[in-house]
Coordinates of N, CA, C and O in Angstrom, one line a residue:
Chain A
X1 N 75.9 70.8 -27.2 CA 77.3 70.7 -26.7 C 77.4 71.4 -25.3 O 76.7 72.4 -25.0
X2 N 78.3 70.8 -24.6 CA 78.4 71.4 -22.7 C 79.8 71.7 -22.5 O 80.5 70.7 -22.5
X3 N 80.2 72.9 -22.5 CA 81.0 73.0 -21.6 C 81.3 73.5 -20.0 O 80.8 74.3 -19.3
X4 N 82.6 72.2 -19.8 CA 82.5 72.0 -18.7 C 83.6 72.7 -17.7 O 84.7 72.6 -18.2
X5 N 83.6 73.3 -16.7 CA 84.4 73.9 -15.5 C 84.1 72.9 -14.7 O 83.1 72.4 -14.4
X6 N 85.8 72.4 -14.3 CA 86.1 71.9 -13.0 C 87.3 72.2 -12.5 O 88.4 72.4 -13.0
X7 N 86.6 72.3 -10.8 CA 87.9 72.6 -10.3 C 88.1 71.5 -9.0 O 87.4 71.3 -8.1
X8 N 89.5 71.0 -9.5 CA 90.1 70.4 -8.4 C 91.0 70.8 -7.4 O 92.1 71.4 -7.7
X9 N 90.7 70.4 -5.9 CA 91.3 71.0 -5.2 C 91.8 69.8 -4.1 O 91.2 68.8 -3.7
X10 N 93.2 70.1 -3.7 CA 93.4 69.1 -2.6 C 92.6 69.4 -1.3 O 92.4 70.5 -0.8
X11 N 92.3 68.0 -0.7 CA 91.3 68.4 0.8 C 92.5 68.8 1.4 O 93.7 68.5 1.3
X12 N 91.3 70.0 2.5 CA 92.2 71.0 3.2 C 93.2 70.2 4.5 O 93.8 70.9 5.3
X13 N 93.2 68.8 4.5 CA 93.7 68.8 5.6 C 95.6 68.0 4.9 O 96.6 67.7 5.5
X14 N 95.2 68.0 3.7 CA 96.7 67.6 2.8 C 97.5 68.8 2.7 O 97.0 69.9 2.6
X15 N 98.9 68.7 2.8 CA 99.6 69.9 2.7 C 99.8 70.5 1.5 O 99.2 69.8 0.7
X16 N 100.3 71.4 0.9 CA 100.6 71.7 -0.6 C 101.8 72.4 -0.2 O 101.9 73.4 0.5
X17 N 102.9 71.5 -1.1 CA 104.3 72.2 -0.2 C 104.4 73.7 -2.0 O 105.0 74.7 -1.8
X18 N 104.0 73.3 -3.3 CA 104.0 74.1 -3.9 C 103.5 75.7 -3.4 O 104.0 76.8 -3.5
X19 N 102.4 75.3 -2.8 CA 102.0 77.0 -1.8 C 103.1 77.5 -1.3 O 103.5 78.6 -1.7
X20 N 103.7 76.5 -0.1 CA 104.3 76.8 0.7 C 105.5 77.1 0.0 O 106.3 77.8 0.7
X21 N 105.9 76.9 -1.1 CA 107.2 77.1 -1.7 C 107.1 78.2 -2.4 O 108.2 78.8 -2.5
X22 N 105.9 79.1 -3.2 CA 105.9 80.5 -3.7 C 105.1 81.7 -2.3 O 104.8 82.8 -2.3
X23 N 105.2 80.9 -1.4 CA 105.1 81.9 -0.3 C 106.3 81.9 0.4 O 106.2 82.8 1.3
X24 N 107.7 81.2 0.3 CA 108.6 81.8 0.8 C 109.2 82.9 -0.4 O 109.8 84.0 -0.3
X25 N 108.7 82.2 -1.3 CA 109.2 83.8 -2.8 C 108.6 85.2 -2.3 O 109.4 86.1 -2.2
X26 N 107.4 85.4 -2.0 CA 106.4 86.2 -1.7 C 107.1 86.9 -0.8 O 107.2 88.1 -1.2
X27 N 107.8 86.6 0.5 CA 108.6 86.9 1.4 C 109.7 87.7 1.0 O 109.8 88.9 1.5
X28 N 110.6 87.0 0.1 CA 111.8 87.6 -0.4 C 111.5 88.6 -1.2 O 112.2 89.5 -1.6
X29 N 110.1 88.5 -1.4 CA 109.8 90.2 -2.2 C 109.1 90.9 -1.6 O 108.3 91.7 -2.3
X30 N 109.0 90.8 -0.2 CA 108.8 92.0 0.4 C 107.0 91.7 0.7 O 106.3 92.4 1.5
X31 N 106.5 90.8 -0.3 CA 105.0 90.4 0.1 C 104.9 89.9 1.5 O 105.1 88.7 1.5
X32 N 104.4 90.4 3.0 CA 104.9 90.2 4.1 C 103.2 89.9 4.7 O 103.0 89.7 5.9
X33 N 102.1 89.9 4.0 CA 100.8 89.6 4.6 C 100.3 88.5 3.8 O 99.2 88.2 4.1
X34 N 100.7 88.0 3.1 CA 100.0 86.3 2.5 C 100.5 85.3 3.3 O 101.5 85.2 4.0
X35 N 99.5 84.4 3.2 CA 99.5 83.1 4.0 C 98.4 82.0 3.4 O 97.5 81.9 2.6
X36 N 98.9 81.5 4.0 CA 98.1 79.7 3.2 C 97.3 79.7 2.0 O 96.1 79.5 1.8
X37 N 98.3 80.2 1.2 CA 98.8 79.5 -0.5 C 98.2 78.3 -0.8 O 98.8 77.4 -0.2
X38 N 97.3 77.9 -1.4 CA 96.6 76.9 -2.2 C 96.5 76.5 -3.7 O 95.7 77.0 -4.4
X39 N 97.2 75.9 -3.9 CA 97.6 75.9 -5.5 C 96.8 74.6 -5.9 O 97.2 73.4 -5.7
X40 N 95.3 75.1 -6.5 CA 94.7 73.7 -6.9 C 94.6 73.9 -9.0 O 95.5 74.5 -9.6
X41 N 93.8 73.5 -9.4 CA 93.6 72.5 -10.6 C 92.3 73.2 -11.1 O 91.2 73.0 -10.5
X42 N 92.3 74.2 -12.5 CA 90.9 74.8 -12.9 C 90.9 74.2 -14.4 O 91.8 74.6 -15.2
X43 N 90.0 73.4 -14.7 CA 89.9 72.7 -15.9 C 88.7 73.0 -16.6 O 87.7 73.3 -15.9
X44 N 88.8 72.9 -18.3 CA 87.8 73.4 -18.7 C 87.8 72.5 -20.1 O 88.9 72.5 -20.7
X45 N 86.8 71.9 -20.8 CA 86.8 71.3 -22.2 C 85.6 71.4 -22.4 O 84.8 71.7 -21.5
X46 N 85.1 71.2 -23.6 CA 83.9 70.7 -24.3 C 83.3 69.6 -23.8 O 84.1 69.0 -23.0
X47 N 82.2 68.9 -24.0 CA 81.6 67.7 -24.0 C 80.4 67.6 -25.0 O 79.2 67.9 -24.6
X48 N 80.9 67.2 -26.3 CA 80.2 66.9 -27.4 C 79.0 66.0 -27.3 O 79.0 64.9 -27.8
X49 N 77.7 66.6 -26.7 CA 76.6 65.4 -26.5 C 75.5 66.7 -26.2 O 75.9 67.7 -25.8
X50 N 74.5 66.6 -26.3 CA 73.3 67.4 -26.0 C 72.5 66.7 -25.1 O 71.3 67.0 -25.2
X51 N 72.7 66.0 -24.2 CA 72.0 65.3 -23.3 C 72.6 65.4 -21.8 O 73.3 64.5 -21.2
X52 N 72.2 66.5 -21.3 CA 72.9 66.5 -20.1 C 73.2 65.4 -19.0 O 74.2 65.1 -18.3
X53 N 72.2 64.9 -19.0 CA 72.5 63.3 -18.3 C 74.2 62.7 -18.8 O 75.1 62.9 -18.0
X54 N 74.5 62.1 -19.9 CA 74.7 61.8 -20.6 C 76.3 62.6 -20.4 O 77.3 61.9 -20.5
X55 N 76.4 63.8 -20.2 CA 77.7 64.5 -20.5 C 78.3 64.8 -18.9 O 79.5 65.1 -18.6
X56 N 77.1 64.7 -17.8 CA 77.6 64.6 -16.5 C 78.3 63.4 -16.1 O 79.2 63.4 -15.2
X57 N 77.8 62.3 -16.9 CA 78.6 60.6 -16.6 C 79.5 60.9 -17.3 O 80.4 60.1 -16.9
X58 N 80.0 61.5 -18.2 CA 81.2 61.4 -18.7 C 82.0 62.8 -18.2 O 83.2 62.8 -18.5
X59 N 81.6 63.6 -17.7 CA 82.5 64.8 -17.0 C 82.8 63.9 -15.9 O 84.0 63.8 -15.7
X60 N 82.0 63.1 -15.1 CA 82.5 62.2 -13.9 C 83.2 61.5 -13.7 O 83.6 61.3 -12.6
X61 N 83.4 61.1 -14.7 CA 84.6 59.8 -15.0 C 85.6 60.2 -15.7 O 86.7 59.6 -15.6
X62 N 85.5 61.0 -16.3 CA 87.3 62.0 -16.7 C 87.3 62.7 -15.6 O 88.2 63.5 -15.7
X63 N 86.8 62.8 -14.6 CA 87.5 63.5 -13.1 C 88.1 62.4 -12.7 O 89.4 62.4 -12.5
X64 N 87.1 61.0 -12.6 CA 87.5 60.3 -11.7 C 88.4 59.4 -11.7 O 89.1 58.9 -10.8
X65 N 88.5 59.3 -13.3 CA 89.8 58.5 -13.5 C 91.0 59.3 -13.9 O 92.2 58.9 -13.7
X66 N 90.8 60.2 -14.4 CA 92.3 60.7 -14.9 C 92.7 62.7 -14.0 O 93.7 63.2 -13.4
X67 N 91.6 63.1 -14.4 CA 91.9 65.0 -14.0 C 92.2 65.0 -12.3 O 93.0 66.0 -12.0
X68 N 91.8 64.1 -11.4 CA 91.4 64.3 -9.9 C 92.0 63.2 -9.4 O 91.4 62.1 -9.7
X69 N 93.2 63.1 -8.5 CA 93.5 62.0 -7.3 C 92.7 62.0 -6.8 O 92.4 63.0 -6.3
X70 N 91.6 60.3 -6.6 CA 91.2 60.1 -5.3 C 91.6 60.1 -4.0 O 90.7 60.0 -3.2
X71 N 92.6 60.2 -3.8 CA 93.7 59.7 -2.6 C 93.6 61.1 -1.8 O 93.6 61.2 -0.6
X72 N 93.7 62.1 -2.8 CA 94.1 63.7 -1.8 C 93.2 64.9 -2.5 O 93.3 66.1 -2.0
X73 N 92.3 64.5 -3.7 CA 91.8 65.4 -4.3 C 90.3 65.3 -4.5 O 89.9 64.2 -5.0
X74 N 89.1 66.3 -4.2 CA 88.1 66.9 -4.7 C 87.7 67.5 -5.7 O 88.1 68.7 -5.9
X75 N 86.9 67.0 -6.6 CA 86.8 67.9 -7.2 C 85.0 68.1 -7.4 O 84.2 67.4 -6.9
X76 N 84.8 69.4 -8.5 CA 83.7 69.8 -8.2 C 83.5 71.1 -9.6 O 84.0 72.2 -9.8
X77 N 82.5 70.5 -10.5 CA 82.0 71.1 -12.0 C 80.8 71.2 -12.4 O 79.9 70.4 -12.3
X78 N 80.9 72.7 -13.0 CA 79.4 73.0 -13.4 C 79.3 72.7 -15.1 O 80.2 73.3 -15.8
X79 N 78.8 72.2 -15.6 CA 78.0 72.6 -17.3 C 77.3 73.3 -17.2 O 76.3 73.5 -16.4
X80 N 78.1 74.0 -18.7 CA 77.1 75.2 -19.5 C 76.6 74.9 -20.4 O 77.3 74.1 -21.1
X81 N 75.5 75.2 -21.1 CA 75.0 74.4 -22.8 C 75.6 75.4 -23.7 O 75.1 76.5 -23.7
X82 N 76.5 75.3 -24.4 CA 77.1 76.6 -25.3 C 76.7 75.3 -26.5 O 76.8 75.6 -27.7
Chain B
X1 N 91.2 91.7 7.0 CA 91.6 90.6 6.0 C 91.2 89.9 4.8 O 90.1 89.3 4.6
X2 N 91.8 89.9 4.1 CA 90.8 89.6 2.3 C 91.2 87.8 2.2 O 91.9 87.4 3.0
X3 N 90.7 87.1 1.3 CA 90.3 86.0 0.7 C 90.8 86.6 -1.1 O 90.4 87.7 -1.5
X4 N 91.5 85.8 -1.6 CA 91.9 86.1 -2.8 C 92.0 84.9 -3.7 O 92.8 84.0 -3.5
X5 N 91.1 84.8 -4.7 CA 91.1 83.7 -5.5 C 91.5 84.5 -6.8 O 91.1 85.5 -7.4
X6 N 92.7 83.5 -7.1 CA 93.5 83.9 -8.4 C 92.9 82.7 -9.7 O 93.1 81.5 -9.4
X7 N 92.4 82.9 -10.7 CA 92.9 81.8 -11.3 C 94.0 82.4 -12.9 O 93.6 83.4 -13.6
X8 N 94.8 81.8 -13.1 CA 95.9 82.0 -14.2 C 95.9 80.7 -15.0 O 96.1 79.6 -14.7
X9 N 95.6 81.5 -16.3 CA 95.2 80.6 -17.2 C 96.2 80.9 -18.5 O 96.3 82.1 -18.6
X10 N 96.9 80.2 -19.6 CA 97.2 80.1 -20.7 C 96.7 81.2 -21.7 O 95.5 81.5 -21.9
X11 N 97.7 81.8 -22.3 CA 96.5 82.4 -24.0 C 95.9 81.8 -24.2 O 96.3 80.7 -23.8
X12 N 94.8 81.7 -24.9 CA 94.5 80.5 -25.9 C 95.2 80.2 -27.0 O 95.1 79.1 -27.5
X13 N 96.1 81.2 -27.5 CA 96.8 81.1 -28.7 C 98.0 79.6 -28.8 O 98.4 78.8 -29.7
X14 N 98.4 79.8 -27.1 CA 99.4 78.7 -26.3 C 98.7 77.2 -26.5 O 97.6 77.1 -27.0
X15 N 99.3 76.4 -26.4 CA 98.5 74.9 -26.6 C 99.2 74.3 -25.3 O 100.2 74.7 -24.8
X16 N 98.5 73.4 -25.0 CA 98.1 73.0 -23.7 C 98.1 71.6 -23.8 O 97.2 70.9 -23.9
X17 N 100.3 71.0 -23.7 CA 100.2 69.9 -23.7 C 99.9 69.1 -22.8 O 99.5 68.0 -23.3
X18 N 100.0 69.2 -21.5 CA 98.9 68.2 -20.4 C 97.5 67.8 -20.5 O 97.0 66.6 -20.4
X19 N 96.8 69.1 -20.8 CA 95.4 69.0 -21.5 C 95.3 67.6 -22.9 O 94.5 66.6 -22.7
X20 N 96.2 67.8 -24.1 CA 96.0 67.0 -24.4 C 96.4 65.6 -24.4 O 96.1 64.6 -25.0
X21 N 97.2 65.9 -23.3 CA 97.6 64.1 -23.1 C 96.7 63.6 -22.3 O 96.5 62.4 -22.3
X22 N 95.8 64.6 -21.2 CA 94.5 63.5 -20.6 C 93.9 63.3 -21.5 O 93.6 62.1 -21.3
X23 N 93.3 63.7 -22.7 CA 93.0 63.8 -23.7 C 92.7 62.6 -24.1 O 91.7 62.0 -24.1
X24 N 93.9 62.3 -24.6 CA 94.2 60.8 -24.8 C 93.8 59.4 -23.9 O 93.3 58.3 -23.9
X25 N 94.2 60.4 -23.2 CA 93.7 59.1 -21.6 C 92.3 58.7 -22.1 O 91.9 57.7 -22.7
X26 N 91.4 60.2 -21.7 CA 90.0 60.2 -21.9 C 89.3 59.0 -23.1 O 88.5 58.2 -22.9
X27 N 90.2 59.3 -24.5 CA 89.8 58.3 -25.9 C 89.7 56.8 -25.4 O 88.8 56.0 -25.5
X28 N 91.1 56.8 -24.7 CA 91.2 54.9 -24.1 C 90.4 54.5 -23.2 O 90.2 53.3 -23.0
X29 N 89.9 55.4 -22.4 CA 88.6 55.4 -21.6 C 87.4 54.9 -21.9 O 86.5 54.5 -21.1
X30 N 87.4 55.2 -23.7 CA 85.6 55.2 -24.3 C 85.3 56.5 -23.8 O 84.2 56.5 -23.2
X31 N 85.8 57.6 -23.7 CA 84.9 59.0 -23.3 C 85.4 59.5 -24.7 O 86.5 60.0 -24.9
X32 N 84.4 59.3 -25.6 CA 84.4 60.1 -26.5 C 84.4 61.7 -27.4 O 84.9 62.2 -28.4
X33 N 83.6 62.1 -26.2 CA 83.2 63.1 -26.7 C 83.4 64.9 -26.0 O 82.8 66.0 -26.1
X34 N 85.0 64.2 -25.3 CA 85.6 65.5 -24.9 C 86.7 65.7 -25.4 O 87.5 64.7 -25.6
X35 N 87.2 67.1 -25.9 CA 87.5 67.9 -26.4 C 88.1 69.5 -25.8 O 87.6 70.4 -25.0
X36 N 89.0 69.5 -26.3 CA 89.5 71.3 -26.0 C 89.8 71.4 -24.3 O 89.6 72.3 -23.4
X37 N 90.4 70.0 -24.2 CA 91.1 70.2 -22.7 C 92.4 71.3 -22.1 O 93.6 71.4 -22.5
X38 N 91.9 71.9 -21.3 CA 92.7 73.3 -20.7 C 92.7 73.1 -19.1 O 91.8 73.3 -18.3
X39 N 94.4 72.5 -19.0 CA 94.5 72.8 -17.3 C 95.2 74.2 -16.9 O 96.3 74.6 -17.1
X40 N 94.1 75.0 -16.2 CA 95.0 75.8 -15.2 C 94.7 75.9 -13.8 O 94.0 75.1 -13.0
X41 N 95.3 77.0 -13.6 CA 95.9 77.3 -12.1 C 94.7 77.8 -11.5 O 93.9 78.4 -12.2
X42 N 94.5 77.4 -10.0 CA 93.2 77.8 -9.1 C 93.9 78.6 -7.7 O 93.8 78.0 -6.6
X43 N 94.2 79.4 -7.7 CA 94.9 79.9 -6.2 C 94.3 80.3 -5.4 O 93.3 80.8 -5.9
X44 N 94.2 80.3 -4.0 CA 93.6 81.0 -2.9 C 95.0 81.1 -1.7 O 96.0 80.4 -1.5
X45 N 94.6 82.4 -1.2 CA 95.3 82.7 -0.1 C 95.0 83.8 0.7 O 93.9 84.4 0.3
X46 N 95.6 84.3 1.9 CA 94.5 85.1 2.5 C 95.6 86.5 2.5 O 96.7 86.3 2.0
X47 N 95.3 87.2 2.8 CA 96.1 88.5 2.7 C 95.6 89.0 3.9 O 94.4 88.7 4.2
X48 N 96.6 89.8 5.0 CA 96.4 90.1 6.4 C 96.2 91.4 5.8 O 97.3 91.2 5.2
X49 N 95.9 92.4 5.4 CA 95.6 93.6 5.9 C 93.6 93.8 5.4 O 92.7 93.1 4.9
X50 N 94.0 95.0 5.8 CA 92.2 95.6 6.2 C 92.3 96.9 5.1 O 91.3 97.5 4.8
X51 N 93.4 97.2 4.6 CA 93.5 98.2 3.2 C 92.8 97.6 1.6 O 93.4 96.8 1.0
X52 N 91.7 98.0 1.2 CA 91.4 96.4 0.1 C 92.8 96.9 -1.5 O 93.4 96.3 -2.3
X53 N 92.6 99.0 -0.9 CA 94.0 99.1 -1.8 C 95.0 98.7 -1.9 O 95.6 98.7 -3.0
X54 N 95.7 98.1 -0.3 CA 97.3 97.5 -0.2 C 97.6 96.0 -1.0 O 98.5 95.5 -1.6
X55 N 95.8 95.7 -0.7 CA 95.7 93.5 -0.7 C 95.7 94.1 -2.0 O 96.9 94.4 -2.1
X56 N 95.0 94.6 -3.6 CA 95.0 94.5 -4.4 C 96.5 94.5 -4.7 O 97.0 93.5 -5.0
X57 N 97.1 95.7 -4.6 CA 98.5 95.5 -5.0 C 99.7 94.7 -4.6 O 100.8 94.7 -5.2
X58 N 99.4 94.2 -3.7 CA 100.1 92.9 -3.0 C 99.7 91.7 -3.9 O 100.7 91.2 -4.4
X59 N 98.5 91.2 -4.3 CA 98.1 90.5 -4.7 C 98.4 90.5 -6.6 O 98.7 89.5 -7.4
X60 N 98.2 91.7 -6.8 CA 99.0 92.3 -8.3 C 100.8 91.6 -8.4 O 101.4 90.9 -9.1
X61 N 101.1 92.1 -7.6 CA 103.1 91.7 -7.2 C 102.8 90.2 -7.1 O 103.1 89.6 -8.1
X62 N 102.1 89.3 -6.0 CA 102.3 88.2 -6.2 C 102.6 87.9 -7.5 O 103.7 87.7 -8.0
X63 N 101.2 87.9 -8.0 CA 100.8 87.0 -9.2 C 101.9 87.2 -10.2 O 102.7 86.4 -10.6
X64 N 101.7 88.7 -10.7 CA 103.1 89.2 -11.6 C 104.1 88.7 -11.4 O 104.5 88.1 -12.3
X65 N 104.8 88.8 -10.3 CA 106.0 88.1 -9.9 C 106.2 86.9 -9.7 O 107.4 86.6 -10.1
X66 N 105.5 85.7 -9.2 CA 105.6 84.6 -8.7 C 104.7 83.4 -9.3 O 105.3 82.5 -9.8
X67 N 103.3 83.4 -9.4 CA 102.5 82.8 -9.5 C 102.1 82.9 -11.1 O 101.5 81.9 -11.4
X68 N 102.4 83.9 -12.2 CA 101.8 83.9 -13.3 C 103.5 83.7 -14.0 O 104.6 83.7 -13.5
X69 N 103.2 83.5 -15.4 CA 104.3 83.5 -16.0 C 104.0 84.7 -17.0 O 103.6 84.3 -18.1
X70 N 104.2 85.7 -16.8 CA 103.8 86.5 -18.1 C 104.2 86.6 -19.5 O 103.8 87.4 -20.2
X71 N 104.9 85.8 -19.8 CA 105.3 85.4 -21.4 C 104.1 84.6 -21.8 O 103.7 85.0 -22.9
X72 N 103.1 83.3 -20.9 CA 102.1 83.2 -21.6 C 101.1 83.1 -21.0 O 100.0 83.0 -21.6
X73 N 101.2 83.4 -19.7 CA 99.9 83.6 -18.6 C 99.1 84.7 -18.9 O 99.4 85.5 -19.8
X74 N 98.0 84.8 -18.1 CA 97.0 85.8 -18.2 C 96.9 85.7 -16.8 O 97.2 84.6 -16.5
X75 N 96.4 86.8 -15.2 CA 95.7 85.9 -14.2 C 94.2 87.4 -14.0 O 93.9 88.5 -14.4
X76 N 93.7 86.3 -13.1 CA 92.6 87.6 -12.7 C 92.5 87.2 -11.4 O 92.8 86.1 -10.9
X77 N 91.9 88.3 -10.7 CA 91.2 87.8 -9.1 C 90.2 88.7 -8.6 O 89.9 89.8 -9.0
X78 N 89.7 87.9 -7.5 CA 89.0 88.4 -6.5 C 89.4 88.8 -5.3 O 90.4 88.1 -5.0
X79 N 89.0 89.8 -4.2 CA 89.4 89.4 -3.1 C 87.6 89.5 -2.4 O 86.7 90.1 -3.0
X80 N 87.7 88.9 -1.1 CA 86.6 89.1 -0.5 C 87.2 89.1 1.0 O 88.1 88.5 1.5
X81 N 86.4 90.0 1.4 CA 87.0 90.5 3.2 C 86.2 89.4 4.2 O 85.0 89.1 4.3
X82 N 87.6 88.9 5.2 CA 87.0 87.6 5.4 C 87.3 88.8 6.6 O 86.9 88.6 7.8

């Protein structure tokens, strides 16, 4: 069994108005040195298979179809053998 | 100037209904054999000062304040001097 870490992140040249919206909070509380706030996507599950081949094509394709927009999002995961 | 990677994550005790609705996705996919899906939070942002004691506790206030929910959040971080 592999468990898997992924983290998805939007490419840096897409905006993230969510950043930009807890960095005006940051402001109102006096937090006056933060800047470019990035709010990406840290995912983690099992993959029930002992064949690493095997559990990288399927960590790939639950990125690629469902965890990660192609359109604005990278992403990028390691397996562990637990 | 510091680099600060937050990630804020769920108890485990909490259940993690996004997680399991990709979940679902995943089954109708034929990806069988993932399990124990957990989305969280990936943050980065930079912090202007050159004190690493001021950026920790700035970075402490964020998160506490803004970025975590502490009724079921957890967060941790790093900072690294860019």
């Amino acid at each position: 069994m592999y468990k898997a870490k992924v983290l998805i992140r939007r490419r840096a040249s897409i905006l993230d108005p969510q950043g930009k919206a807890v960095e005006k909070g940051a402001l109102l509380l006096g937090l006056n040195n933060i800047s470019n706030t990035r709010i990406d996507k840290y995912i983690e599950f099992t993959v029930d298979t002992d064949e690493e081949i095997a559990a990288k094509e399927e960590v790939t394709t639950y990125c690629k179809k469902l965890l990660a927009n192609p359109i604005m999002e990278d992403f990028e995961f390691n397996l562990e053998k637990i």
